[in-house]
mmCIF file of C-alpha atoms (C1' of nucleotides) in Angstrom:
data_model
loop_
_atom_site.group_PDB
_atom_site.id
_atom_site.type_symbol
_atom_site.label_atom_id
_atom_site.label_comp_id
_atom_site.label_asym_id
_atom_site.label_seq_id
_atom_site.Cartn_x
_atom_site.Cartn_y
_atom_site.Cartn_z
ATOM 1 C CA UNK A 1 2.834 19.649 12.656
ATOM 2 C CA UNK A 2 6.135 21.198 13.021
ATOM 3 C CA UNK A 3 7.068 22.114 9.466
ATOM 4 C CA UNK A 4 10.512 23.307 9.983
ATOM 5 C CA UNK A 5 11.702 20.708 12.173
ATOM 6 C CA UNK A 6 15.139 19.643 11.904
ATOM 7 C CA UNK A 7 16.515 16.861 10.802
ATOM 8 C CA UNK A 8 20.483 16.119 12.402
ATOM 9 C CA UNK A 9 21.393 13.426 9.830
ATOM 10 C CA UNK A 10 24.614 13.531 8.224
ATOM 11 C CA UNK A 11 24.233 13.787 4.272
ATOM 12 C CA UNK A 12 21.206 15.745 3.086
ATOM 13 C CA UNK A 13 19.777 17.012 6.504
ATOM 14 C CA UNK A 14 22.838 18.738 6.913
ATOM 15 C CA UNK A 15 22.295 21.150 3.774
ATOM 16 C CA UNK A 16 18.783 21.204 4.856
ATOM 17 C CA UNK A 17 19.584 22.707 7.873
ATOM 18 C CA UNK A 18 21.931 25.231 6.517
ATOM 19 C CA UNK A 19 19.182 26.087 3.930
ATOM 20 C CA UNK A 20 16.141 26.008 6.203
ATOM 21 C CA UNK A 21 14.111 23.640 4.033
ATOM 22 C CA UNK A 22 10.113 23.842 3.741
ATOM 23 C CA UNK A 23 8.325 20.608 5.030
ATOM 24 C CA UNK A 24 4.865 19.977 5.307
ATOM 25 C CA UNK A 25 1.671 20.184 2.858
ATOM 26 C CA UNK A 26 3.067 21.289 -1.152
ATOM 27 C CA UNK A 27 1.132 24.450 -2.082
ATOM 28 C CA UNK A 28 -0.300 24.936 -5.541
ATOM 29 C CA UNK A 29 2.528 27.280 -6.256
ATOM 30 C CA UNK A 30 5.200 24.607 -5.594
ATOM 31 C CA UNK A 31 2.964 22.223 -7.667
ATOM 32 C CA UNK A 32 3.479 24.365 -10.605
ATOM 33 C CA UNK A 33 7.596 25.355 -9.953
ATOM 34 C CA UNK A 34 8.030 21.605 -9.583
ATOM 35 C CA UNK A 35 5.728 20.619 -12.480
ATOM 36 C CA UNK A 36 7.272 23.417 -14.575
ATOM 37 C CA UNK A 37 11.089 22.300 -13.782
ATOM 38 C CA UNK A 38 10.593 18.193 -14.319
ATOM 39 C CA UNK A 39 8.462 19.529 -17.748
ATOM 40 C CA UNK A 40 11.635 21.114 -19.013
ATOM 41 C CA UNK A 41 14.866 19.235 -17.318
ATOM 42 C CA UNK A 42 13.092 15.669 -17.284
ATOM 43 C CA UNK A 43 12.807 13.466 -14.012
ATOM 44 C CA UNK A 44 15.704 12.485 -11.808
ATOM 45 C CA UNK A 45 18.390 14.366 -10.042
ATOM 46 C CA UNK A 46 16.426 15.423 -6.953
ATOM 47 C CA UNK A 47 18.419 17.392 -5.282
ATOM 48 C CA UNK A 48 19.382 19.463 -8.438
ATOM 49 C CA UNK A 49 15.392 19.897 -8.630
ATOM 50 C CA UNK A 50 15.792 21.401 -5.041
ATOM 51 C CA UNK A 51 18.780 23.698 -5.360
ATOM 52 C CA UNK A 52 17.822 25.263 -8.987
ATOM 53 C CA UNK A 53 14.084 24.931 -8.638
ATOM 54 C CA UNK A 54 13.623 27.844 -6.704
ATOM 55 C CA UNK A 55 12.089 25.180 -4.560
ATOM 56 C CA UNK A 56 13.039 25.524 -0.497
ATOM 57 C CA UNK A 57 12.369 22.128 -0.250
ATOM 58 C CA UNK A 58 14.640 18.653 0.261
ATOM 59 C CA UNK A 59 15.471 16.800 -3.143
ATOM 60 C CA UNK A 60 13.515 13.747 -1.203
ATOM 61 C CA UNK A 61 10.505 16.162 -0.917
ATOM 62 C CA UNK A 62 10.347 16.765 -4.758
ATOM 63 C CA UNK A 63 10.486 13.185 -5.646
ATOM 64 C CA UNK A 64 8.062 11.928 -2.958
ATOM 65 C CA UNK A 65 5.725 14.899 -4.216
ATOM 66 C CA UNK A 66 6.523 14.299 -8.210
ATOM 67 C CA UNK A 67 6.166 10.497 -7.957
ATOM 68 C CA UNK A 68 2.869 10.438 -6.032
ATOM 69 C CA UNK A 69 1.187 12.888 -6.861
ATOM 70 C CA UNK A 70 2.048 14.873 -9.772
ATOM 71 C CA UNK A 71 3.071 12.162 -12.434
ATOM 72 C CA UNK A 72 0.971 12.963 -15.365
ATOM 73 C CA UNK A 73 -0.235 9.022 -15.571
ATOM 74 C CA UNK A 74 -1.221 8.592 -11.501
ATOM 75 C CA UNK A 75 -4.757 6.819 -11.723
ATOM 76 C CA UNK A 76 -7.154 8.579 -8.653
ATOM 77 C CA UNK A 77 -9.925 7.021 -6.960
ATOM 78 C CA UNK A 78 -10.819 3.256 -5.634
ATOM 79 C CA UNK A 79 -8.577 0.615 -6.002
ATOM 80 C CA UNK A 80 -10.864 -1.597 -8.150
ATOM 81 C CA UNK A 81 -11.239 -5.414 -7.886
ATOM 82 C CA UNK A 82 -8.783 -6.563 -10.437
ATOM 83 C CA UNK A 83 -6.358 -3.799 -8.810
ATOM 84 C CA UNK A 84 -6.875 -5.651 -4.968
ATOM 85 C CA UNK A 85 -6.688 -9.148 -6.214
ATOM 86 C CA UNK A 86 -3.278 -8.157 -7.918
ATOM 87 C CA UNK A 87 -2.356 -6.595 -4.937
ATOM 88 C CA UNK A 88 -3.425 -9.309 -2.506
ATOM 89 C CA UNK A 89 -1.526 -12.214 -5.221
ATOM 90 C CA UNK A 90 1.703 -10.265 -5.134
ATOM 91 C CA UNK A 91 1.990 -9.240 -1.438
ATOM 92 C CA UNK A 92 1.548 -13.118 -0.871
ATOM 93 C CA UNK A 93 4.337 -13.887 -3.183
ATOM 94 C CA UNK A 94 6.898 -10.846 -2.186
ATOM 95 C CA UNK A 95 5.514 -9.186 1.067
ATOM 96 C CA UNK A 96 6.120 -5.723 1.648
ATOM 97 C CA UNK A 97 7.932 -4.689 -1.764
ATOM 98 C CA UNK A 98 5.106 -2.055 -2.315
ATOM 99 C CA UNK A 99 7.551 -0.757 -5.098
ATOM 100 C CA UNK A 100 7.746 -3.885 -7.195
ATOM 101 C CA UNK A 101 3.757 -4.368 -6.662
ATOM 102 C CA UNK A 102 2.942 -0.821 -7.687
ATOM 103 C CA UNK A 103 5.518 -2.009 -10.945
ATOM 104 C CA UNK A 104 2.369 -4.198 -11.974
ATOM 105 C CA UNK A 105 -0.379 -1.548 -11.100
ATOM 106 C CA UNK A 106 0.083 1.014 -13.972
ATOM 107 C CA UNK A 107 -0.611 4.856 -12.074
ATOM 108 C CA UNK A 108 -0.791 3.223 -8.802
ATOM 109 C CA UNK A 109 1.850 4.262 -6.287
ATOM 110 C CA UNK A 110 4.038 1.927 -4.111
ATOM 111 C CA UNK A 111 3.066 4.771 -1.105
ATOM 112 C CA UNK A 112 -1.202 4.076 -2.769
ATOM 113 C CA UNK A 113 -0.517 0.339 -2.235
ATOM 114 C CA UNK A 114 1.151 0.478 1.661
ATOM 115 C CA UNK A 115 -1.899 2.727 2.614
ATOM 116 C CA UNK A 116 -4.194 0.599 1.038
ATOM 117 C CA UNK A 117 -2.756 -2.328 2.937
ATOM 118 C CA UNK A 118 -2.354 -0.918 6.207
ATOM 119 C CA UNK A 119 -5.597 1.023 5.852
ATOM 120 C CA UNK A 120 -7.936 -2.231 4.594
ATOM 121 C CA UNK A 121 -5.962 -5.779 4.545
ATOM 122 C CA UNK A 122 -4.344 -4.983 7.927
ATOM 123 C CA UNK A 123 -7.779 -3.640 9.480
ATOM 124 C CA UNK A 124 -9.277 -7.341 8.116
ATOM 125 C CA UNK A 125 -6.306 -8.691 10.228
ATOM 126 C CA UNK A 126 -7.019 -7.013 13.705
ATOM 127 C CA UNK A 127 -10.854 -7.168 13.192
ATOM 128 C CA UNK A 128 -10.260 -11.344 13.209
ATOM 129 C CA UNK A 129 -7.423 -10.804 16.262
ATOM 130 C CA UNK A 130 -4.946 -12.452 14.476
ATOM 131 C CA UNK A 131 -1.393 -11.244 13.177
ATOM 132 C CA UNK A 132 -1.753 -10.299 9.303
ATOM 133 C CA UNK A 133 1.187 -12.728 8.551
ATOM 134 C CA UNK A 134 -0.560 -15.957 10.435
ATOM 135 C CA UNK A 135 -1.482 -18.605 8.501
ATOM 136 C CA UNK A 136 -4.968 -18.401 9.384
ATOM 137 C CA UNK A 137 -4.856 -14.939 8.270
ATOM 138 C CA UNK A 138 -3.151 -16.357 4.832
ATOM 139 C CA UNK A 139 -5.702 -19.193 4.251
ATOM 140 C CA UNK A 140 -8.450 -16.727 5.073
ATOM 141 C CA UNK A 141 -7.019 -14.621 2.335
ATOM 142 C CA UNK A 142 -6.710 -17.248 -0.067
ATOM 143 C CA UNK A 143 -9.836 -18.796 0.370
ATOM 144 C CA UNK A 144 -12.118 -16.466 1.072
ATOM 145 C CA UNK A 145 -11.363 -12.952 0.157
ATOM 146 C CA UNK A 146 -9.584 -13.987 -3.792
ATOM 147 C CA UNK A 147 -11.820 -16.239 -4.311
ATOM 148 C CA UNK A 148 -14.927 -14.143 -3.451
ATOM 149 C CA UNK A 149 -12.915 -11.158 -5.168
ATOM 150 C CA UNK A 150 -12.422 -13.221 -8.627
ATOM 151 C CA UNK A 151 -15.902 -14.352 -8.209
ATOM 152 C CA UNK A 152 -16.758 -10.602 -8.569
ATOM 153 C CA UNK A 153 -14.580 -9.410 -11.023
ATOM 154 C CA UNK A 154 -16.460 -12.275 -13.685
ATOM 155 C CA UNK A 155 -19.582 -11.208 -11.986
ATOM 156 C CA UNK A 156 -18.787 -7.303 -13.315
ATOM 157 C CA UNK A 157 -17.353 -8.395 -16.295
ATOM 158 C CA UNK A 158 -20.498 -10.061 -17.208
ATOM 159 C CA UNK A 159 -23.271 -7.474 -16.231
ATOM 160 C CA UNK A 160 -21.106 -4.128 -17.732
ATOM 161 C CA UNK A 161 -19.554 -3.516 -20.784
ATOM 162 C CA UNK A 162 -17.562 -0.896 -19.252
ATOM 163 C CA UNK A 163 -13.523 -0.232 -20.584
ATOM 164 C CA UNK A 164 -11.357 -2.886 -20.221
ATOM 165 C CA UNK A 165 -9.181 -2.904 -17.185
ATOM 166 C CA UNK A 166 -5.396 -1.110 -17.448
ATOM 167 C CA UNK A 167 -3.810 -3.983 -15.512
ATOM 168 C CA UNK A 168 -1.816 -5.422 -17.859
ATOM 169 C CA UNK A 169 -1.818 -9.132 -15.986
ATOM 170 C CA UNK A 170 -5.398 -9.428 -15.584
ATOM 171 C CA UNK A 171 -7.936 -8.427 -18.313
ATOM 172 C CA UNK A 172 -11.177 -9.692 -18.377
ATOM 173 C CA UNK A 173 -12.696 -11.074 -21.714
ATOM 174 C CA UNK A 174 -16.737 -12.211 -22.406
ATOM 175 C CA UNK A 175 -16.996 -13.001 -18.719
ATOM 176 C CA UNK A 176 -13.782 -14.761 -17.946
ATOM 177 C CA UNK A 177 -10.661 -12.965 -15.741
ATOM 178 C CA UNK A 178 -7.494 -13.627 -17.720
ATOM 179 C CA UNK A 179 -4.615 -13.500 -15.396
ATOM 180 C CA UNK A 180 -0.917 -13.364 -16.934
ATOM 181 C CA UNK A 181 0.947 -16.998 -14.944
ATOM 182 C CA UNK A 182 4.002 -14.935 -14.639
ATOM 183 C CA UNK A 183 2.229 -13.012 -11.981
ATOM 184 C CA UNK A 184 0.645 -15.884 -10.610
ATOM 185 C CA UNK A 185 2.734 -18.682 -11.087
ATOM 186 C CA UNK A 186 1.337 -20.729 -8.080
ATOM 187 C CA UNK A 187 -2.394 -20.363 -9.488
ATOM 188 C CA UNK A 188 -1.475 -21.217 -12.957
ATOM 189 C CA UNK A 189 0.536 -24.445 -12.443
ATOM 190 C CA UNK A 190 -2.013 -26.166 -13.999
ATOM 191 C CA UNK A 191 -2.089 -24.025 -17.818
ATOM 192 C CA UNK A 192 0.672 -26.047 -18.737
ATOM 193 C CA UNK A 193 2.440 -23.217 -20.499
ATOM 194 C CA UNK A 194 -0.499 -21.472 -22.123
ATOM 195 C CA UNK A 195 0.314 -17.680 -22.058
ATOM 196 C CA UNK A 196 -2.709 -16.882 -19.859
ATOM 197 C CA UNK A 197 -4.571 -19.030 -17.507
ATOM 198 C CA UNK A 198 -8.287 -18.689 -17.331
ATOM 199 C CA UNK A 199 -9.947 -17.982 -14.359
ATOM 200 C CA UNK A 200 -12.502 -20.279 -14.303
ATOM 201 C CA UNK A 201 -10.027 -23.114 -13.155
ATOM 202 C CA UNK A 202 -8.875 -20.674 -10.689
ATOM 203 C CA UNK A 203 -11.875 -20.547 -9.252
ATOM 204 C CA UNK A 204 -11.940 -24.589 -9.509
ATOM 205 C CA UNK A 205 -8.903 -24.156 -7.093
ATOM 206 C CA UNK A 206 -10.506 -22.259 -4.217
ATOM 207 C CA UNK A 207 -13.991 -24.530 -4.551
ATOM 208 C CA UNK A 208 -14.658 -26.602 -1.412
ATOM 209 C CA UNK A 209 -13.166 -29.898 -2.411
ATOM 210 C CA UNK A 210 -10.392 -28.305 -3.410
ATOM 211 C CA UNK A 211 -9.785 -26.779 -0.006
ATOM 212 C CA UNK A 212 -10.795 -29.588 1.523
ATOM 213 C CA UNK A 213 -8.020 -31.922 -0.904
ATOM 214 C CA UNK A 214 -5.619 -28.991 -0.234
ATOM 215 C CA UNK A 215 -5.658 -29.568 3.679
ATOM 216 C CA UNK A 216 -5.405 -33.436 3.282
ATOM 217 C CA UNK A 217 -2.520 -32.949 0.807
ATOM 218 C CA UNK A 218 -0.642 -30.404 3.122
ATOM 219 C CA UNK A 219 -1.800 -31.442 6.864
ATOM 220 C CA UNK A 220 -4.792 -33.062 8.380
ATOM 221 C CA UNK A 221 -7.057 -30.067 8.229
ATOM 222 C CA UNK A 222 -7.656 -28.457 11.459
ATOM 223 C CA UNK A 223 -11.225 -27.400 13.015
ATOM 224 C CA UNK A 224 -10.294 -24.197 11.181
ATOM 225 C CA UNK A 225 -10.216 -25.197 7.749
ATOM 226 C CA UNK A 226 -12.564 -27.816 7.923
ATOM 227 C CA UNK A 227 -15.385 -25.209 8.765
ATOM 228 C CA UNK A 228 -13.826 -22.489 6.375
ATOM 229 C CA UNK A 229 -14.017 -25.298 3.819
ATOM 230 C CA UNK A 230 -17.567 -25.764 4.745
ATOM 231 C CA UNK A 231 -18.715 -22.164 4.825
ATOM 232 C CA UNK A 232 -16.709 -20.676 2.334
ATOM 233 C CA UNK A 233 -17.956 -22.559 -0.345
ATOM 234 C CA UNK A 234 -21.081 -21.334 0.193
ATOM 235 C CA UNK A 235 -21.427 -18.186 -2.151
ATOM 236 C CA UNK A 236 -25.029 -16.928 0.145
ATOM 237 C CA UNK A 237 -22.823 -17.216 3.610
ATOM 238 C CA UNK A 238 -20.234 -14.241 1.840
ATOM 239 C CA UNK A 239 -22.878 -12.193 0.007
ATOM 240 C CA UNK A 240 -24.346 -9.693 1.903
ATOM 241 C CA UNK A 241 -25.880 -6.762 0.688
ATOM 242 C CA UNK A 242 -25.090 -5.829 -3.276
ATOM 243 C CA UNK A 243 -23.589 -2.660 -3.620
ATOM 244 C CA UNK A 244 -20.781 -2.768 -1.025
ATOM 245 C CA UNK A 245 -17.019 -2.912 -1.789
ATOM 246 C CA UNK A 246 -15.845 -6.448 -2.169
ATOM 247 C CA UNK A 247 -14.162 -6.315 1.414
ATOM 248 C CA UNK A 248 -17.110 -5.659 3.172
ATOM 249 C CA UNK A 249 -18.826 -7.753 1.662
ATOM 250 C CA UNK A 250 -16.909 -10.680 2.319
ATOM 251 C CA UNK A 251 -15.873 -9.637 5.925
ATOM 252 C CA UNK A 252 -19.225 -8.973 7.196
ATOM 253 C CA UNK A 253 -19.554 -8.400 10.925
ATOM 254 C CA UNK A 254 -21.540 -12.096 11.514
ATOM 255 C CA UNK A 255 -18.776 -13.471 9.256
ATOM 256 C CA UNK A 256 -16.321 -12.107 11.264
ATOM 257 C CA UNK A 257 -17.606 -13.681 14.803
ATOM 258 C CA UNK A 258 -17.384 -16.861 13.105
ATOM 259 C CA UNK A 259 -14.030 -16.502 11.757
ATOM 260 C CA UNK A 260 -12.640 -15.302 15.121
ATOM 261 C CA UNK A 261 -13.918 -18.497 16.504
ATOM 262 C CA UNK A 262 -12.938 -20.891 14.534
ATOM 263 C CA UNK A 263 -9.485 -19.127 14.678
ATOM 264 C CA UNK A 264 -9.020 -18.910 18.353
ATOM 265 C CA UNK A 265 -10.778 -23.072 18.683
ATOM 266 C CA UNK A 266 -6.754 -23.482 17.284
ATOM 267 C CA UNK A 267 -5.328 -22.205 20.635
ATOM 268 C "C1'" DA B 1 -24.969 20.850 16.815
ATOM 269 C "C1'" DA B 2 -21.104 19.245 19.226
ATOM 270 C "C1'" DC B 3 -17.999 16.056 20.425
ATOM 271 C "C1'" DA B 4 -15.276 11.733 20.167
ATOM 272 C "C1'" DG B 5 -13.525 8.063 17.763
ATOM 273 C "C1'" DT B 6 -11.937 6.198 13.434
ATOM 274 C "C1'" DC B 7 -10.175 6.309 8.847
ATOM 275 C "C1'" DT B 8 -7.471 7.973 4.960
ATOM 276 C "C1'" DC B 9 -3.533 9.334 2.726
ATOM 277 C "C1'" DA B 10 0.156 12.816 1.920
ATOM 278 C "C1'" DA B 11 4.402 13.531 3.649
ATOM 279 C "C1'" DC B 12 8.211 12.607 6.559
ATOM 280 C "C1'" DC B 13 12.088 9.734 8.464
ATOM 281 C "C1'" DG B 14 15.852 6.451 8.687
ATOM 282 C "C1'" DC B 15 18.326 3.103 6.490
ATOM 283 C "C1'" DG B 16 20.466 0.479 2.739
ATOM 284 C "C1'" DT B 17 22.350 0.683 -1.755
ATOM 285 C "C1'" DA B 18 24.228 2.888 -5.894
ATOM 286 C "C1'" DT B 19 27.052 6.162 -7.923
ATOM 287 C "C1'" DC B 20 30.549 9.503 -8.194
ATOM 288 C "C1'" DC B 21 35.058 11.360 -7.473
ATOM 289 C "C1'" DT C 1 39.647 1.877 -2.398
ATOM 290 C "C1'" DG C 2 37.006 4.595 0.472
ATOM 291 C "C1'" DG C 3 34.416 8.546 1.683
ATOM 292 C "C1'" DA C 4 30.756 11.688 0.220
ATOM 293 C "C1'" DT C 5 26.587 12.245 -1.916
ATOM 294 C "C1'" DA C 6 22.280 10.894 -4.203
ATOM 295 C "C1'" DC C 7 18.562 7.924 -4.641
ATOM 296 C "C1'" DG C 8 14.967 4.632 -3.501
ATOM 297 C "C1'" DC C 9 12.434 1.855 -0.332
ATOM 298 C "C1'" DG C 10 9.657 0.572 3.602
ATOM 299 C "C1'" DG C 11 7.880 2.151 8.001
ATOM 300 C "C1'" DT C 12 5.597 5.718 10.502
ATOM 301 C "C1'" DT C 13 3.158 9.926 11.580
ATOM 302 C "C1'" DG C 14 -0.378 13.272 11.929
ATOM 303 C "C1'" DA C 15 -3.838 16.592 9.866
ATOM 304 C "C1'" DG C 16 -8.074 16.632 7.970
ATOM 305 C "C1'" DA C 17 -12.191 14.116 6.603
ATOM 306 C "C1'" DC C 18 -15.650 11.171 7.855
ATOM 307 C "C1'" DT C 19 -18.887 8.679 10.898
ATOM 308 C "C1'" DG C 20 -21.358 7.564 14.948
ATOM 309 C "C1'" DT C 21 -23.463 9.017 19.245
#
DNA sequence: AACAGTCTCAACCGCGTATCC
DNA sequence: TGGATACGCGGTTGAGACTGT
């Protein structure tokens, strides 16, 4: 990579040039000027970070690199399930505002989530050859993948006595998910005001009949949803394998085939 | 072991908005 | 009020790691 490309915008790139700012990979030395400088002057005021620093590098650079990487309270490692099914809940209600989603995912970045989503969710999307914003992609999502997801999270919840999750809008209680309606206002319509709503009647949402009363109440259901309906009900059709990660083990390859049929029957 | 293809994720870029003067 | 500057967000890129042949 060319790490002292240039940049010809107006504002910033301009002192950049004149300065002949760094780019590329932070070194462990930079880790520790930055670290050091935030420790004593506090977060905020970027470019000041830059200039006084010692740092040759942009004021964007130091809060891209402070933000995701060196913020004392950034969680590392997998995404866990209660972490995707928040994710997957509140890209379906605001789309792409990785910053606002990463709001609810304490030491999660909004630059964590985007990967994540491009990397996995989108991959789903191409691997069934349809657009990741379809319907049928949507539906799929919503009554397969949460459904098997939740499904998993009780399952966990049940068999370990692990720490309790750091999500504050989903905790998971004596083998019940707890997830705060705020969050998921279209899942908890039902809790009447209750300050949580209990999983189990989400899971009442995504059961067959319910799919199958959701179609007749939106459309007539198509060839699509009638079989989805059919075979995702069926916990034995989605469970492959034990120790997998919760995508793969819902989007397994045979799983897959069907899917992309019953998708492309609608065209 | 070597190579090719794929995946992951840190870092960059451009743009829109907020703030300052 | 308007221009300059700073900040934050979402989209994109590419190096290195990983996996399959």
């Amino acid at each position: 990579m060319d790490v002292y490309k240039r940049s010809f915008r107006y504002d910033t790139s301009k002192r950049e040039e004149e300065m002949d700012v760094r780019k590329g990979p932070w070194t462990e030395e930079e880790d520790s000027v930055l670290k050091a400088y935030v420790n004593i002057h506090g977060e905020g005021r970027w470019n000041s970070v830059a200039r006084y620093s010692g740092l040759r590098r942009s004021g964007k650079s130091c809060r891209l690199r402070w933000l995701n990487y060196m913020r004392p309270e950034i969680k590392r490692g997998n995404i866990s399930l209660e972490e995707q099914l928040l994710i997957l809940e509140l890209h379906s209600r605001w789309g792409n505002r990785w910053s606002k989603i990463a709001q609810h995912l304490p030491g999660r970045t909004d630059n964590e989530i985007k990967n994540y989503w491009r990397t996995r969710v989108q991959k789903q999307a191409r691997q069934l050859k349809c657009d990741v914003n379809s319907k049928q992609f949507k539906d799929a999502m919503r009554y397969v993948w949460i459904p098997r997801l939740i499904e998993r999270i009780r399952a966990s919840s049940q068999s370990t006595s692990g720490p309790p999750s750091t999500i504050t809008s989903i905790t998971i209680e004596s083998g019940s998910v707890q997830v705060d309606p705020s969050l998921l206002p279209e899942l908890s319509r039902t809790s009447s005001g209750s300050q949580v709503s209990s999983v189990t009647g989400l899971t009442d949402c995504y059961n067959p009949q319910s799919v199958s009363n959701y179609q007749n109440n939106t459309r007539n259901g198509s060839g699509f949803e009638n079989a989805a309906a059919e075979t995702w009900g069926r916990d034995d059709v989605w469970l492959v394998g034990g120790g997998e990660s919760s995508m793969e083990t819902v989007w397994n390859e045979e799983n897959i085939w069907f899917l992309q049929q019953q998708l492309h029957d609608e065209f």
